[in-house]
mmCIF file of C-alpha atoms in Angstrom:
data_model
loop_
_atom_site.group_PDB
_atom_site.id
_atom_site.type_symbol
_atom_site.label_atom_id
_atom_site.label_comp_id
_atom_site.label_asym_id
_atom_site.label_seq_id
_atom_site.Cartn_x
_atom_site.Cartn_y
_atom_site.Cartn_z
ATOM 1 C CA UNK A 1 106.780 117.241 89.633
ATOM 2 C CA UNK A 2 109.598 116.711 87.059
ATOM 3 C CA UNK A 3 110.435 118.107 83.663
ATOM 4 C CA UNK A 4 110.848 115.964 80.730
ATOM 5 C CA UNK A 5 113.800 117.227 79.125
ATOM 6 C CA UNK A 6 113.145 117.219 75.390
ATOM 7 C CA UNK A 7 116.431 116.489 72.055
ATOM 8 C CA UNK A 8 117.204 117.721 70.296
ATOM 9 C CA UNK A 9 116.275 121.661 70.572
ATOM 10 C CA UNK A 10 115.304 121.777 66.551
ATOM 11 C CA UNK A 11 115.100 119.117 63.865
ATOM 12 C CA UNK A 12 114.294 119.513 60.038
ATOM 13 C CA UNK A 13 113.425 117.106 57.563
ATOM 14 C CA UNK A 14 112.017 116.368 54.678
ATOM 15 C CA UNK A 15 108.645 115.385 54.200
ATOM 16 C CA UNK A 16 108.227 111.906 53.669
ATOM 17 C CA UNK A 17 111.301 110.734 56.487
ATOM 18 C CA UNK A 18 111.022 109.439 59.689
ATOM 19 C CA UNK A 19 111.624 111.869 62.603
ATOM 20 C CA UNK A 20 112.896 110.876 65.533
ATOM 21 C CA UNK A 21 112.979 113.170 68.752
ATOM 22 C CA UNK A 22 114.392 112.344 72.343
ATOM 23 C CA UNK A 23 113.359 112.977 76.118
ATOM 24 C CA UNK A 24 114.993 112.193 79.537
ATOM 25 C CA UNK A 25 114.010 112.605 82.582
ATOM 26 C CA UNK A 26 115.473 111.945 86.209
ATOM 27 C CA UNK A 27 113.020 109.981 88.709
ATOM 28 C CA UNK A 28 110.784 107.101 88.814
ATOM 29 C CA UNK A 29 107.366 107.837 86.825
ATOM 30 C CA UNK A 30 103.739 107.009 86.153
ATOM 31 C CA UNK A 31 103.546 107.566 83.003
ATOM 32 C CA UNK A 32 105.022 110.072 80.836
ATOM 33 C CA UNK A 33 103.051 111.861 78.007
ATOM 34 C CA UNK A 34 103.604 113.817 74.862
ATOM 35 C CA UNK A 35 102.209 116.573 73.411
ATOM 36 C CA UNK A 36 102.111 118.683 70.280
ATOM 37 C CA UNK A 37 101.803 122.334 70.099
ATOM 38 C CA UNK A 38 101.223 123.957 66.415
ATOM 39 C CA UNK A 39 102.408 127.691 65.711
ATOM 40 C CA UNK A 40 99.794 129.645 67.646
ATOM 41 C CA UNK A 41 97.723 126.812 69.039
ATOM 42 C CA UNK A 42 97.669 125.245 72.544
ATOM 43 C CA UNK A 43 98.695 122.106 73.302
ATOM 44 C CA UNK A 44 97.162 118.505 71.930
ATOM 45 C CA UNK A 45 97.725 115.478 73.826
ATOM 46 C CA UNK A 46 99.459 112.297 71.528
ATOM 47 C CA UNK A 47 100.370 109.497 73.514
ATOM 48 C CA UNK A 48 100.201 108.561 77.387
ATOM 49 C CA UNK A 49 102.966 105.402 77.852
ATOM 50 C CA UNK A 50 102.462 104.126 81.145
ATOM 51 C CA UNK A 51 105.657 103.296 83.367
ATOM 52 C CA UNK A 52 105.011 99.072 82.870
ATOM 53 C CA UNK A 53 104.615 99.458 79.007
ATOM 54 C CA UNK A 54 107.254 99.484 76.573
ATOM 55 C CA UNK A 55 106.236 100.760 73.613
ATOM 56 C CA UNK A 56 102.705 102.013 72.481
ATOM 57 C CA UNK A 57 101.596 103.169 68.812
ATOM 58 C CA UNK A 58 98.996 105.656 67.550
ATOM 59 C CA UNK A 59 98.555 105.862 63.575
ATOM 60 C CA UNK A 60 102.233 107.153 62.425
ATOM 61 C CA UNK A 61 103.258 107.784 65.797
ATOM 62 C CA UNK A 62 105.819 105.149 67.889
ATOM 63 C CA UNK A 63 106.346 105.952 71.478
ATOM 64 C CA UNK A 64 108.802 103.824 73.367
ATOM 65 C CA UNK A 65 109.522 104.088 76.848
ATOM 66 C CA UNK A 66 113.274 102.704 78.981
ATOM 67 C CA UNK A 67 112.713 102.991 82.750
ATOM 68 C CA UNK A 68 116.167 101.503 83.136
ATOM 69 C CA UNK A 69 117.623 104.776 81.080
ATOM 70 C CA UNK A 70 114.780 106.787 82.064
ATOM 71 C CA UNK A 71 114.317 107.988 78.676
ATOM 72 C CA UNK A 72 111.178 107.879 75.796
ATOM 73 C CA UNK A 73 111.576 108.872 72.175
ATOM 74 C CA UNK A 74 108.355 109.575 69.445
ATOM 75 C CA UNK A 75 108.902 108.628 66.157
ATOM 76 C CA UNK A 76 106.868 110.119 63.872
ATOM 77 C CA UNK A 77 106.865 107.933 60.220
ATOM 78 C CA UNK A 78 106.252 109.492 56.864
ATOM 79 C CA UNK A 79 105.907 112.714 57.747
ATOM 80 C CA UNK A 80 103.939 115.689 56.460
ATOM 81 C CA UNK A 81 104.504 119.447 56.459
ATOM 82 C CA UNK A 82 101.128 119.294 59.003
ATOM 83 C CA UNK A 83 103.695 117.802 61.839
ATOM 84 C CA UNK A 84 105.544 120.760 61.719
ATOM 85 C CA UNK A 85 105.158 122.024 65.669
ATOM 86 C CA UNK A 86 106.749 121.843 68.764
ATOM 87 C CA UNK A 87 106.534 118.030 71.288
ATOM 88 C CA UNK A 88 106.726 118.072 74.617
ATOM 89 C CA UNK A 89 107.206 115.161 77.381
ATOM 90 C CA UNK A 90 106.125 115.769 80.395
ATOM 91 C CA UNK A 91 106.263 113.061 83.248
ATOM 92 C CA UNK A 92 103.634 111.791 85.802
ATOM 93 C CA UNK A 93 105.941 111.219 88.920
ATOM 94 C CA UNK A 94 104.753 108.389 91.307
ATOM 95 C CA UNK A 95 104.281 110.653 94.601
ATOM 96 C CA UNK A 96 102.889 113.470 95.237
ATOM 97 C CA UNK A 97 102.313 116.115 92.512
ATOM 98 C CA UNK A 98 98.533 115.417 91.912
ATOM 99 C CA UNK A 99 98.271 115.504 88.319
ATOM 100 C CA UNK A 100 100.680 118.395 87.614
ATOM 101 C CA UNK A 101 102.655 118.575 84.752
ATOM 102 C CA UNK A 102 106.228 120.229 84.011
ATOM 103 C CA UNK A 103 107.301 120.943 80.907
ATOM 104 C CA UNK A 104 110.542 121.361 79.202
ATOM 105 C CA UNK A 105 111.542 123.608 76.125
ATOM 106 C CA UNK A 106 110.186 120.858 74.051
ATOM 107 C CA UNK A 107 111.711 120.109 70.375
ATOM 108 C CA UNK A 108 111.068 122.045 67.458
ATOM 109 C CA UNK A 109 110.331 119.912 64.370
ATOM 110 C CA UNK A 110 109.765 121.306 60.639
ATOM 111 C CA UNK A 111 108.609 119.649 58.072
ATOM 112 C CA UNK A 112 109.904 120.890 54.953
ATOM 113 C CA UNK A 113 108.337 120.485 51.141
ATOM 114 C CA UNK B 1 82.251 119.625 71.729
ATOM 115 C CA UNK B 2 84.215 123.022 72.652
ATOM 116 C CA UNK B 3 86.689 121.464 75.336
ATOM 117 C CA UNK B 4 88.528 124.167 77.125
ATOM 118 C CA UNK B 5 87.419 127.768 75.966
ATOM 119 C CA UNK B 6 89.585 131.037 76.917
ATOM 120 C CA UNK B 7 89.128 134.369 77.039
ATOM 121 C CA UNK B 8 89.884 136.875 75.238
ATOM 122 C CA UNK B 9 92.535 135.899 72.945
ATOM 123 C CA UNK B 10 93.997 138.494 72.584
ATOM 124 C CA UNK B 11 94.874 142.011 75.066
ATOM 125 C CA UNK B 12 96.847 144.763 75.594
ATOM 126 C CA UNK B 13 97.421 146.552 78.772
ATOM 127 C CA UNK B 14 99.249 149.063 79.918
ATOM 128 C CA UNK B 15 101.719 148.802 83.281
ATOM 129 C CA UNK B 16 99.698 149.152 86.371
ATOM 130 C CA UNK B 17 95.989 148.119 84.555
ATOM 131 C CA UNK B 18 94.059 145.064 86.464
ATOM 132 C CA UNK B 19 92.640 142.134 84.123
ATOM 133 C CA UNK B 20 90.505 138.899 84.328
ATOM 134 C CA UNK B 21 91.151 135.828 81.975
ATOM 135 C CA UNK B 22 88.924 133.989 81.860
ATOM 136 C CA UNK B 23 88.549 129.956 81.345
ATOM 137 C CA UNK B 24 85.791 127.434 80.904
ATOM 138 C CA UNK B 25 85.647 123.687 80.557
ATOM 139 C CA UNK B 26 83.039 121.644 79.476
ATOM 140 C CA UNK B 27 84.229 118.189 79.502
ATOM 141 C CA UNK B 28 83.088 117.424 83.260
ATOM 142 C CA UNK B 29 87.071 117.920 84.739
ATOM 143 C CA UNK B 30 87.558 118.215 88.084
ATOM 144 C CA UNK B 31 91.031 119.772 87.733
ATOM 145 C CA UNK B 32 91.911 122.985 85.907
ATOM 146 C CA UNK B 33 95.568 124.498 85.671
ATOM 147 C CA UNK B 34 96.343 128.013 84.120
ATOM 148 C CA UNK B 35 100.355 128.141 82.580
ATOM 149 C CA UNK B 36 102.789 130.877 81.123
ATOM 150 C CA UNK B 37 104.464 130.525 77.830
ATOM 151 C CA UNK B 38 107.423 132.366 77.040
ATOM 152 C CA UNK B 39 109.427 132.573 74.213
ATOM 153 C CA UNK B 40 112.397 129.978 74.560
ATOM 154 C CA UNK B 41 111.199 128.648 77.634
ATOM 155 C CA UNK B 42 108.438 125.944 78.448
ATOM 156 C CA UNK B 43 105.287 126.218 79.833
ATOM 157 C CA UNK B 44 105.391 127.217 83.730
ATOM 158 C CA UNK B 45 102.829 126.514 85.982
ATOM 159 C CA UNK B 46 101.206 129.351 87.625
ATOM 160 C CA UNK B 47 98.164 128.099 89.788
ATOM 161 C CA UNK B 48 95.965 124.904 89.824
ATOM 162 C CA UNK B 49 93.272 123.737 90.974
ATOM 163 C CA UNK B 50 92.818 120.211 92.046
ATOM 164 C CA UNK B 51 88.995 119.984 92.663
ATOM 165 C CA UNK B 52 86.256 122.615 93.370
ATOM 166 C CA UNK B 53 86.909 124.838 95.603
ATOM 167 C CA UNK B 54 90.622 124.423 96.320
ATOM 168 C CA UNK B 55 93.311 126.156 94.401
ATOM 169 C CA UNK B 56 97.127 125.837 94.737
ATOM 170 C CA UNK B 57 99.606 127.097 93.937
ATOM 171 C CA UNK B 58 102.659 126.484 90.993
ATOM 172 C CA UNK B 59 105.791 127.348 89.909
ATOM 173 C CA UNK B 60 105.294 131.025 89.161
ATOM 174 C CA UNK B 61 102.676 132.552 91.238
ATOM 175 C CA UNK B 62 103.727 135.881 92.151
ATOM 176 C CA UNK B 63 101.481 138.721 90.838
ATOM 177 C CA UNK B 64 98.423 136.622 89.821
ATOM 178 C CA UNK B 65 95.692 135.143 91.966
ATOM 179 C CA UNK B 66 92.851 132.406 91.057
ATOM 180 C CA UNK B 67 89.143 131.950 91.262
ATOM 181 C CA UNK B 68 87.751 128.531 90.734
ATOM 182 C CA UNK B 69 84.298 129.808 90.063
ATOM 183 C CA UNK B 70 82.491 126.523 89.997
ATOM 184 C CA UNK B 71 83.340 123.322 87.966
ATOM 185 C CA UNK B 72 83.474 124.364 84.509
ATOM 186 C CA UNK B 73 85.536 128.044 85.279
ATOM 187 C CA UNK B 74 88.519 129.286 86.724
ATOM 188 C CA UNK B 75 89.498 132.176 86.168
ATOM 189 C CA UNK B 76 93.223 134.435 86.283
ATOM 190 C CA UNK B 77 93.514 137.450 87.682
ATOM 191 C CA UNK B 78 96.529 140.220 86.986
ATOM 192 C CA UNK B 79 95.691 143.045 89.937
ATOM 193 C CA UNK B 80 98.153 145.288 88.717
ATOM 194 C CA UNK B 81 99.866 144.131 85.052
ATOM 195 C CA UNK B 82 104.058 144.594 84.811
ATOM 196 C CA UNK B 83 105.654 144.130 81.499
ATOM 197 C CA UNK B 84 107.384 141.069 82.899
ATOM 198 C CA UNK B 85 104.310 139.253 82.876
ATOM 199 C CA UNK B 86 103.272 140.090 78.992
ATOM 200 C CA UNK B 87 103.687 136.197 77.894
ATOM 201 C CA UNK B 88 101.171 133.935 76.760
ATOM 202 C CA UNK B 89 98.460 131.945 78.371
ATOM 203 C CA UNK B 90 96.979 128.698 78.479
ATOM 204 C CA UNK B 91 94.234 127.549 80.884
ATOM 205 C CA UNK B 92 94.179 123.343 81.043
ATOM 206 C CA UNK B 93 91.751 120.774 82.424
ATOM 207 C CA UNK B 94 92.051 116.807 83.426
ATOM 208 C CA UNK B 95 90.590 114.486 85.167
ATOM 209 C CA UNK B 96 91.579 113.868 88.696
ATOM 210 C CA UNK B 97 92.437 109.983 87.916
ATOM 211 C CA UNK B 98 95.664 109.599 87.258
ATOM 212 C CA UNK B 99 97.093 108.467 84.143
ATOM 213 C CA UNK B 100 94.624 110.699 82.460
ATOM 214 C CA UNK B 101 96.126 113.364 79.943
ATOM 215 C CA UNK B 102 95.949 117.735 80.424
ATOM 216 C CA UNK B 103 93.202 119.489 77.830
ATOM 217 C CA UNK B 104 94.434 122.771 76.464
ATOM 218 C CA UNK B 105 92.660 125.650 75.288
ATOM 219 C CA UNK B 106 94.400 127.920 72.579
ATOM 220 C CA UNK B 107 95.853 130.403 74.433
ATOM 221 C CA UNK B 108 95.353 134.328 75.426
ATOM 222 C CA UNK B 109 98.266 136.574 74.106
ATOM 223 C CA UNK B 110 98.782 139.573 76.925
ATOM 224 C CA UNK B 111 100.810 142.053 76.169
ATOM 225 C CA UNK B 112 101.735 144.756 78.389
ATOM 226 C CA UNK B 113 102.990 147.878 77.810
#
């Protein structure tokens, strides 16, 4: 299986903006799926985009998916000190691989006050 | 609804010492996973197991070994602990259809001295 690889390393904003975080990856896909780790937690699962949709929404969360570029990016709107955690991308490849994940170093996002 | 439950959450060992962590599912998963988180770095698959019965294994297996117990448990198993493996670790569960997303527990921090 394939790592998503996740960008920018770190990102701080303010609360209130729009943050915007990038992921790449290198061969064809199932789906690819994003996750959220807060400080001491384990992973929650967002978003699942499939490789035939385009873009796919969840409350304040945007996920849009280019198979062409083989990249996603999550947008997160209005944000809150609470979103403050680490997102991950890991992608489904189409053959093989079961349903194993691999995960990059993710991106670090604070939220500040 | 507990979802994936790990134990303990916390350990210390020293160099040498043998230890069992432990995992439980209750949300009917045929597939389990157990990863390693280190600092910088993302999570690293150590062993999975696919379906009852069968285990497999990952990226990083060297030094542990796996018991899938029955459907709801699989447990991780350090014979004989080195400081290199002091990390922390999460035990995961999915379905086996694909396009399904990874359940995480919270984690056991293992640190050994």
């Amino acid at each position: 299986s394939q790592q998503g690889e996740e960008d920018p390393q770190a990102l701080s904003i303010q609360e209130g903006e729009n943050a915007t975080m990038n992921c790449s990856y290198k061969t064809s896909i199932n789906n690819l799926q994003w996750y959220r780790q807060n400080s001491g937690r384990g992973l929650v699962h967002l978003i699942l985009i499939r490789s035939n949709e385009r873009e796919k929404h969840s409350g304040r969360l945007r996920v849009t998916l280019d198979t062409s570029k083989k990249s996603s990016s999550l947008l997160i709107t209005a944000s809150r000190a609470a979103d403050t955690a680490s997102y991950f991308c890991p992608p489904m490849g189409v053959t093989g691989g079961g349903n194993k994940l691999t995960f990059g170093t993710g991106t670090q996002l604070k939220v500040e006050l | 609804n507990a979802g994936v439950t790990q134990t303990p959450k916390f350990q210390v060992l020293k160099t040498g010492q043998s230890m069992t962590l432990q995992c439980a599912q209750d949300m009917n998963h045929n597939s389990m996973y157990w990863y390693r988180q280190d600092p910088g770095m993302g999570l690293r698959l150590i062993y999975y197991s696919a379906s009852e019965g069968t285990t497999d294994k990952g990226e990083v297996p060297n030094g542990y070994n796996v018991s899938r117990l029955n459907k709801r448990e699989f447990s991780l198993r350090l014979e004989s602990a080195a400081p290199s493996q002091t990390s922390v670790y999460f035990c995961a569960s999915s379905t086996e259809i694909s396009n399904q997303p990874q359940h995480f527990g919270d984690g056991t921090r293992l640190s050994i001295l």
